[in-house]
Amino acid sequence: MDESMEVSGNDGVENFTPMQTKKRLPQPICYNALCPSMDLIALVLGTVKNRDEADIITQNEAVGSVVMVYRITSWLRMITISHADLTSASAEVMSEHSGDGTDQDVNETDDSSIGVTNLTWSPDGRVLVISLNNGVTLFYDIESCLSPGVPPTPCYALPCAPKVSTEILISQESSESSPMLTRSMTAARKKRLMRMVGKTPSKDKSENVSEQKSSRSQRIKASCWQRIRQRDDDEWNLRKYYIDRSTLFLPPCQYTKEETQSARLSEGFMMAMGLDDESNSKSKQLHAPMARTPLSIYMTLSDDSLSLYLNGRYRVLSIPSPQLTGNETDLVLRQIASTSNFHIMTSLQSASSMKLSLYHISSLSQHRYNLQFISASYSSITNHFNTMKTGMTEAYNVWNTCLRQLDMKFDQMTNLLKRYGVISSDCQNPEDIVRTELLNYILGGHSSRSKESSNAMDQFFTNPMMNDLLLVRMFRTLETNVAGVESLLRKKVLAPIRSLVFDAGELNGIVKVMNAERRFETGKSIASNIGLPALMDSETSARLCEASEILFIISEQCITQMVEIRHRLECMTKWIRGTASQVKARGTALDSAQRENAKKRRVNEHIIRSVADFLSVPLKSTPEELSKKRGSTESMLGILLSDHFDKEKIYFQKKRKPLRKVSNEQSQSSSMYSLIETPSLKVSIRTCEEISRDLFNEPRAVMKETVKSVKISIGESSGQKDIVSALHSRFTDPQKLTSNGGIFKSCEHWNVVAISCSSKYESMQLLQLIAIPTSEGNKESLCSYQTAFVAMPENYSLVKIAFYGDDGNSTLTAELSPSFKEGRQALSLLLRENTEDGQGDEELWLFDYDELEFREISSSVDNSGSLSVRKFDSIFDSVQILSKDDNEGVEAKWRCIRPKSTSSTTSIVVSGSRGIGGLTCNATSTIDLYDLEEDEEESDSEDEEEEGLEVEY
């Protein structure tokens, strides 16, 4: 190799300028991902378990524990997400979705075994997506994680996707249920016997295998985030004028203010405020998608299912993923790729076989704009519910402690009444008796008719702790605490409820419009939607709108009660202070200081009437017990605010109208007030959340019915020991495609597969490229495919394959100015020289495959829904040989990465949008990065200079 490098010409000159070489890391690199819009690379460090170490572990299955983000040019470490950060974030997500009644499945994984199984970037490169082995997916905003002194926190997260069962799995479980039950009973009996003789039973290996298989069923093996390009621009320009208008007329509140500060402004709001794009670049980070946000799909592939998330938030579909037969299910490699017209290709690869599946969801394309709005509504409504539940929990915790000082005073009063025999020791509700005795003391004072009660009250008010200065300080603290609870309720409960009412009403109107479009034909774009099933039911959306309005009324009642509590607390504290001074002044001289203080602190008559009024109204609550002890002050004030947070129903006091006929039940209460039974705030929020969950589950059922799948069997995949493959998707505009587009000029959407062949060509290994056009949605359109065969150089074997492509839409400003012209497309190969001692050179090769001689093969989908790709035929198929010389075969750029290497644990990392590629080696824990586009930039500049000279001439 050294001699060939010294030779001039293309045959011996290495390409690719090194950017980072032999960068050693503290642990092996499990996963890597290059940012599509910035010079950043994300690395997952951890351990790689080989098949020899554990039979139940997938071959070369990586378990990452630390995620690091480096800047490529300077190799400066920007972000470090430790194992503790991942564990805490995962535990929070699992706790939130463990008891919410959703259909999400949460895998019980030990915190110490939490690890990263997949890594990807959002299309604009602003969000890093991390998938964990328990099925949880975390989304990290890069700019927010760069804040100094703040630990990396995910901006949002997805729980484990629900398990998707098939008829085959159900039949297998039913047939094997009896022996599994017998084995488990036998194992349990053995464990009991071992414990009886004092031995510790060991865990059965079969149980370990079954548990790890069940936990691994939801482990994300592959993911892809594809931005969907817009088609009917005229229709979209008309539609988007009527959406996201809430920011123009909704009244400002603390809740919406925080949303503005967290960089979630809409275009309409920015135009109304006169903000330009340059000064508000952060406001374009629309992590919470709005209705104008272009549609994108985040796809995850696990051993169990293929799940699709609109804009990375709303799970719109989950379908079963293909399975391998026999014991090969533990030794699989999964890949995924998607086109812009909702064709999704997945591969399931083992050591000796490979299965391809091509899915098409026609309803995604037909309902693209409706789904765009549904995705935005789902993100907004779920955000409202999360804020409500967080606010309810915080408000309940603060409410239980804010009146503790006054609770202790009333508890002392209760103990004194028990000591004097006014309250029996086995009384279940002492608060009612205390309220009655306080009312009697207000009306009658120290009376001989209730001597014990009067003595207890006098002893309470003459306690040394009832000092006036201490009381004033305590009353100010109580007023501040209660005002804080009210502010918390307004900010985190009332504000999101108000926003929910608007979002629910807007969604209800959009659902009616969507259903009306299916009935009337007014244009071409709408005529295409006629006959499609409705995504959402108008009755369910109307129920959500009605339930949100009821929730708003109940929340207003809760705030009203909070204001009334502040008023009653002020009256109660003033009466306690004045009464304490009067009791202490009793029996003193007429000119004593105690009497002077009592005169100054005497309360007005309306305060006494107010206290007597709310003490005279009986308390009523549901018999269910509270999870936390209710404070005595809450009972004395006569408003049981805790019932809003912890019970099903509340009883709201309402003044009666004069000359109104009342029922017998109401006549038992005060003549001034009546008690009205209403749902609590907790139940109202839960009801709205259940209705919204049912509403957003309806599109999933519709999508599942429109899924069409085609199984693709590749003949060259059979008979190989180690299959090497890669998937890719293409979006080409024939009018804007470059001259070297090759066969890709004939169609817009393509799925491309590159796979190593079991066949040989003159002792050289073959690579097969399969291009499947996917412009139409029916199976009949898959009547042919394009294929080409490329031979590797002699004495070289194919180790890894990766597609190097630029879709032209993976930039920071892609949402504002989407591009429809894709960039350079190439195929990168990792070749290893075959030597007798096993120490061959590892080389990185890159070549354009657009100009290959593809051959069209007619092959239609059979009755079983399968498409067969034939094997290599030496008579009919032509072979093109890779070469370092442009005069022979297919010209390719190359570079020797590791001379005389003995390690084969190497992977390729490429980014077509940034023009960067490289290799990672797990054996040495190193990474090499290269600039793959520098040669082209120099040639482009030379061409421009030549054109300039010609013009001057």
Short mmCIF file of C-alpha atoms in Angstrom, two decimals, residues 565-826:
data_model
loop_
_atom_site.label_atom_id
_atom_site.label_comp_id
_atom_site.label_asym_id
_atom_site.label_seq_id
_atom_site.Cartn_x
_atom_site.Cartn_y
_atom_site.Cartn_z
CA ILE A 565 -60.78 31.02 52.29
CA ARG A 566 -58.49 34.05 52.30
CA HIS A 567 -61.41 36.25 53.40
CA ARG A 568 -62.54 33.83 56.09
CA LEU A 569 -58.99 33.34 57.30
CA GLU A 570 -58.60 37.08 57.72
CA CYS A 571 -61.85 37.27 59.72
CA MET A 572 -60.93 34.26 61.84
CA THR A 573 -57.44 35.55 62.67
CA LYS A 574 -58.77 38.98 63.61
CA TRP A 575 -61.41 37.42 65.87
CA ILE A 576 -58.83 35.13 67.53
CA ARG A 577 -56.53 38.08 68.20
CA GLY A 578 -59.32 40.27 69.60
CA THR A 579 -60.82 37.46 71.71
CA ALA A 580 -57.41 36.55 73.15
CA SER A 581 -56.91 40.17 74.24
CA GLN A 582 -60.38 40.34 75.79
CA VAL A 583 -59.94 37.10 77.75
CA LYS A 584 -56.55 38.23 79.06
CA ALA A 585 -58.04 41.62 80.09
CA ARG A 586 -60.88 39.99 82.04
CA GLY A 587 -60.55 40.71 85.79
CA THR A 588 -57.87 43.41 85.40
CA ALA A 589 -58.13 47.06 86.44
CA LEU A 590 -60.10 49.48 84.31
CA ASP A 591 -56.98 51.47 83.42
CA SER A 592 -54.73 48.46 82.87
CA ALA A 593 -52.71 47.91 79.73
CA GLN A 594 -54.58 44.68 79.01
CA ARG A 595 -57.88 46.56 78.80
CA GLU A 596 -56.36 49.22 76.57
CA ASN A 597 -55.04 46.52 74.22
CA ALA A 598 -58.43 44.82 74.24
CA LYS A 599 -60.14 48.06 73.19
CA LYS A 600 -57.64 48.60 70.35
CA ARG A 601 -58.00 45.06 69.07
CA ARG A 602 -61.74 44.82 69.31
CA VAL A 603 -63.13 43.57 65.98
CA ASN A 604 -66.09 45.01 64.14
CA GLU A 605 -69.50 43.44 64.33
CA HIS A 606 -69.49 42.36 60.68
CA ILE A 607 -66.37 40.26 61.30
CA ILE A 608 -68.06 38.50 64.21
CA ARG A 609 -71.17 37.93 62.11
CA SER A 610 -69.04 36.54 59.28
CA VAL A 611 -67.22 34.09 61.56
CA ALA A 612 -70.48 33.01 63.15
CA ASP A 613 -72.01 32.64 59.72
CA PHE A 614 -69.49 30.15 58.27
CA LEU A 615 -69.28 28.30 61.60
CA SER A 616 -73.03 27.75 61.53
CA VAL A 617 -72.96 26.01 58.11
CA PRO A 618 -72.52 22.23 58.62
CA LEU A 619 -69.68 20.42 56.88
CA LYS A 620 -70.46 17.77 54.31
CA SER A 621 -68.01 15.51 52.49
CA THR A 622 -67.95 12.14 50.78
CA PRO A 623 -67.16 9.19 53.09
CA GLU A 624 -63.95 8.27 51.28
CA GLU A 625 -60.80 8.76 53.28
CA LEU A 626 -58.16 11.27 52.28
CA SER A 627 -54.68 10.13 51.39
CA LYS A 628 -53.38 12.92 53.64
CA LYS A 629 -54.78 14.18 56.95
CA ARG A 630 -57.02 17.19 56.55
CA GLY A 631 -55.98 20.21 58.62
CA SER A 632 -58.16 21.53 61.43
CA THR A 633 -58.10 25.07 60.05
CA GLU A 634 -59.73 23.91 56.83
CA SER A 635 -62.63 22.45 58.82
CA MET A 636 -62.96 25.55 60.99
CA LEU A 637 -63.18 27.79 57.93
CA GLY A 638 -65.97 25.63 56.53
CA ILE A 639 -64.44 25.06 53.05
CA LEU A 640 -62.97 21.59 52.44
CA LEU A 641 -60.54 22.48 49.68
CA SER A 642 -58.70 19.15 50.06
CA ASP A 643 -61.68 17.35 48.55
CA HIS A 644 -60.85 18.97 45.20
CA PHE A 645 -57.49 17.20 45.17
CA ASP A 646 -58.28 13.82 46.70
CA LYS A 647 -62.01 12.96 46.48
CA GLU A 648 -64.57 12.23 43.83
CA LYS A 649 -67.21 14.81 44.78
CA ILE A 650 -67.39 18.10 46.61
CA TYR A 651 -70.21 20.10 48.14
CA PHE A 652 -70.21 23.73 47.11
CA GLN A 653 -71.96 26.30 49.29
CA LYS A 654 -74.40 28.52 47.51
CA LYS A 655 -76.69 31.21 48.86
CA ARG A 656 -80.35 30.48 48.57
CA LYS A 657 -82.70 32.75 46.72
CA PRO A 658 -85.48 34.31 48.77
CA LEU A 659 -88.92 32.67 48.78
CA ARG A 660 -87.48 29.57 47.15
CA LYS A 661 -88.96 26.18 47.91
CA VAL A 662 -86.30 23.84 49.26
CA SER A 663 -86.20 20.07 49.61
CA ASN A 664 -86.10 18.17 52.89
CA GLU A 665 -82.38 17.46 52.48
CA GLN A 666 -81.60 21.12 51.94
CA SER A 667 -83.82 22.20 54.83
CA GLN A 668 -81.51 20.35 57.21
CA SER A 669 -78.68 22.80 56.41
CA SER A 670 -78.50 26.47 57.16
CA SER A 671 -81.37 28.67 56.13
CA MET A 672 -78.92 31.01 54.38
CA TYR A 673 -76.94 28.46 52.35
CA SER A 674 -77.49 25.28 50.37
CA LEU A 675 -74.92 22.59 49.52
CA ILE A 676 -74.66 21.64 45.84
CA GLU A 677 -72.94 18.37 44.88
CA THR A 678 -70.43 18.79 42.03
CA PRO A 679 -67.52 16.71 40.73
CA SER A 680 -64.16 17.49 42.23
CA LEU A 681 -61.35 19.07 40.25
CA LYS A 682 -59.43 15.81 40.30
CA VAL A 683 -62.32 13.84 38.76
CA SER A 684 -63.04 16.52 36.18
CA ILE A 685 -59.43 16.51 34.96
CA ARG A 686 -59.43 12.72 34.83
CA THR A 687 -62.70 12.68 32.86
CA CYS A 688 -61.39 15.17 30.30
CA GLU A 689 -58.17 13.22 29.96
CA GLU A 690 -60.04 9.96 29.34
CA ILE A 691 -62.22 11.58 26.67
CA SER A 692 -59.19 13.11 24.96
CA ARG A 693 -57.44 9.74 25.07
CA ASP A 694 -60.43 8.11 23.39
CA LEU A 695 -60.53 10.89 20.80
CA PHE A 696 -56.86 10.58 19.87
CA ASN A 697 -57.12 6.79 19.74
CA GLU A 698 -59.63 7.00 16.89
CA PRO A 699 -57.10 7.96 14.16
CA ARG A 700 -54.93 5.01 15.19
CA ALA A 701 -57.73 2.57 14.43
CA VAL A 702 -58.31 4.22 11.05
CA MET A 703 -54.61 4.13 10.17
CA LYS A 704 -54.26 0.48 11.09
CA GLU A 705 -56.96 -0.47 8.56
CA THR A 706 -55.20 1.32 5.69
CA VAL A 707 -51.79 -0.30 6.12
CA LYS A 708 -50.61 -2.29 3.10
CA SER A 709 -47.50 -4.40 3.32
CA VAL A 710 -45.36 -6.29 0.85
CA LYS A 711 -42.80 -8.89 1.85
CA ILE A 712 -39.61 -8.76 -0.20
CA SER A 713 -37.43 -11.83 -0.42
CA ILE A 714 -33.90 -11.37 -1.77
CA GLY A 715 -32.36 -14.42 -3.32
CA GLU A 716 -28.77 -13.39 -2.56
CA SER A 717 -29.49 -13.30 1.19
CA SER A 718 -29.72 -17.06 1.40
CA GLY A 719 -26.59 -19.11 1.83
CA GLN A 720 -24.43 -16.37 3.34
CA LYS A 721 -22.59 -16.68 6.60
CA ASP A 722 -22.48 -12.96 7.47
CA ILE A 723 -24.87 -10.72 5.55
CA VAL A 724 -23.96 -7.05 5.11
CA SER A 725 -26.80 -4.73 4.12
CA ALA A 726 -28.09 -1.15 4.28
CA LEU A 727 -31.39 0.64 3.52
CA HIS A 728 -31.96 4.09 2.07
CA SER A 729 -34.79 6.25 0.73
CA ARG A 730 -34.69 8.77 -2.12
CA PHE A 731 -36.86 11.75 -3.01
CA THR A 732 -36.06 13.02 -6.47
CA ASP A 733 -37.70 15.75 -8.48
CA PRO A 734 -37.22 14.88 -12.17
CA GLN A 735 -37.31 18.58 -13.12
CA LYS A 736 -34.69 19.57 -10.56
CA LEU A 737 -32.54 16.46 -10.62
CA THR A 738 -28.99 16.81 -11.85
CA SER A 739 -27.83 15.37 -15.13
CA ASN A 740 -26.25 12.32 -13.49
CA GLY A 741 -29.51 11.14 -11.99
CA GLY A 742 -29.50 7.84 -13.86
CA ILE A 743 -32.55 5.68 -13.42
CA PHE A 744 -33.80 7.85 -10.56
CA LYS A 745 -35.12 10.37 -13.07
CA SER A 746 -38.06 8.14 -13.88
CA CYS A 747 -39.70 8.31 -10.44
CA GLU A 748 -39.80 10.57 -7.40
CA HIS A 749 -39.79 8.14 -4.48
CA TRP A 750 -37.41 5.22 -4.19
CA ASN A 751 -36.40 2.65 -1.61
CA VAL A 752 -32.86 1.44 -2.17
CA VAL A 753 -31.29 -1.69 -0.71
CA ALA A 754 -27.60 -2.61 -0.78
CA ILE A 755 -26.72 -6.17 0.19
CA SER A 756 -23.73 -8.44 -0.09
CA CYS A 757 -24.16 -11.40 -2.43
CA SER A 758 -23.53 -15.04 -1.88
CA SER A 759 -22.60 -15.33 -5.56
CA LYS A 760 -19.11 -14.63 -6.82
CA TYR A 761 -17.81 -13.03 -9.99
CA GLU A 762 -14.38 -14.37 -10.94
CA SER A 763 -13.60 -14.96 -7.26
CA MET A 764 -14.57 -11.36 -6.43
CA GLN A 765 -17.32 -10.58 -3.93
CA LEU A 766 -20.45 -9.00 -5.34
CA LEU A 767 -22.65 -6.17 -4.05
CA GLN A 768 -26.24 -5.95 -5.24
CA LEU A 769 -28.13 -2.67 -5.40
CA ILE A 770 -31.92 -2.90 -5.54
CA ALA A 771 -33.99 0.22 -6.31
CA ILE A 772 -37.75 -0.11 -5.79
CA PRO A 773 -39.98 2.72 -7.09
CA THR A 774 -42.74 3.54 -4.61
CA SER A 775 -44.69 6.43 -6.08
CA GLU A 776 -48.05 4.65 -6.06
CA GLY A 777 -49.74 3.17 -3.06
CA ASN A 778 -51.16 -0.10 -4.39
CA LYS A 779 -49.42 -3.41 -4.74
CA GLU A 780 -50.13 -3.57 -8.47
CA SER A 781 -47.76 -0.62 -9.00
CA LEU A 782 -44.82 -2.72 -7.77
CA CYS A 783 -44.52 -4.45 -11.11
CA SER A 784 -40.76 -4.03 -11.47
CA TYR A 785 -37.56 -3.10 -9.73
CA GLN A 786 -34.10 -1.96 -10.80
CA THR A 787 -30.97 -3.89 -9.89
CA ALA A 788 -27.24 -3.56 -10.44
CA PHE A 789 -24.25 -5.68 -9.41
CA VAL A 790 -20.89 -4.24 -8.38
CA ALA A 791 -17.80 -6.38 -7.84
CA MET A 792 -15.35 -5.57 -5.09
CA PRO A 793 -11.65 -5.28 -5.95
CA GLU A 794 -9.76 -8.53 -6.00
CA ASN A 795 -8.63 -9.85 -2.61
CA TYR A 796 -11.01 -7.52 -0.79
CA SER A 797 -14.04 -8.48 1.29
CA LEU A 798 -17.03 -6.32 2.19
CA VAL A 799 -17.32 -5.56 5.92
CA LYS A 800 -19.82 -2.68 6.27
CA ILE A 801 -22.19 -0.67 4.06
CA ALA A 802 -23.67 2.77 4.66
CA PHE A 803 -25.57 5.12 2.35
CA TYR A 804 -24.13 8.59 2.06
CA GLY A 805 -26.98 10.88 1.05
CA ASP A 806 -28.16 14.45 1.40
CA ASP A 807 -31.93 14.88 1.20
CA GLY A 808 -31.53 18.66 0.84
CA ASN A 809 -33.95 19.32 3.69
CA SER A 810 -31.88 18.63 6.82
CA THR A 811 -30.91 22.17 7.76
CA LEU A 812 -31.69 24.55 10.61
CA THR A 813 -33.97 26.61 8.34
CA ALA A 814 -35.65 23.69 6.58
CA GLU A 815 -39.02 24.44 8.20
CA LEU A 816 -38.96 28.04 6.94
CA SER A 817 -37.55 27.39 3.46
CA PRO A 818 -37.95 23.71 2.58
CA SER A 819 -35.86 22.41 -0.28
CA PHE A 820 -36.97 19.86 -2.84
CA LYS A 821 -33.58 19.23 -4.41
CA GLU A 822 -31.55 16.46 -2.89
CA GLY A 823 -27.80 16.66 -2.70
CA ARG A 824 -25.13 14.18 -3.58
CA GLN A 825 -25.96 10.50 -3.25
CA ALA A 826 -23.24 7.90 -2.84
#
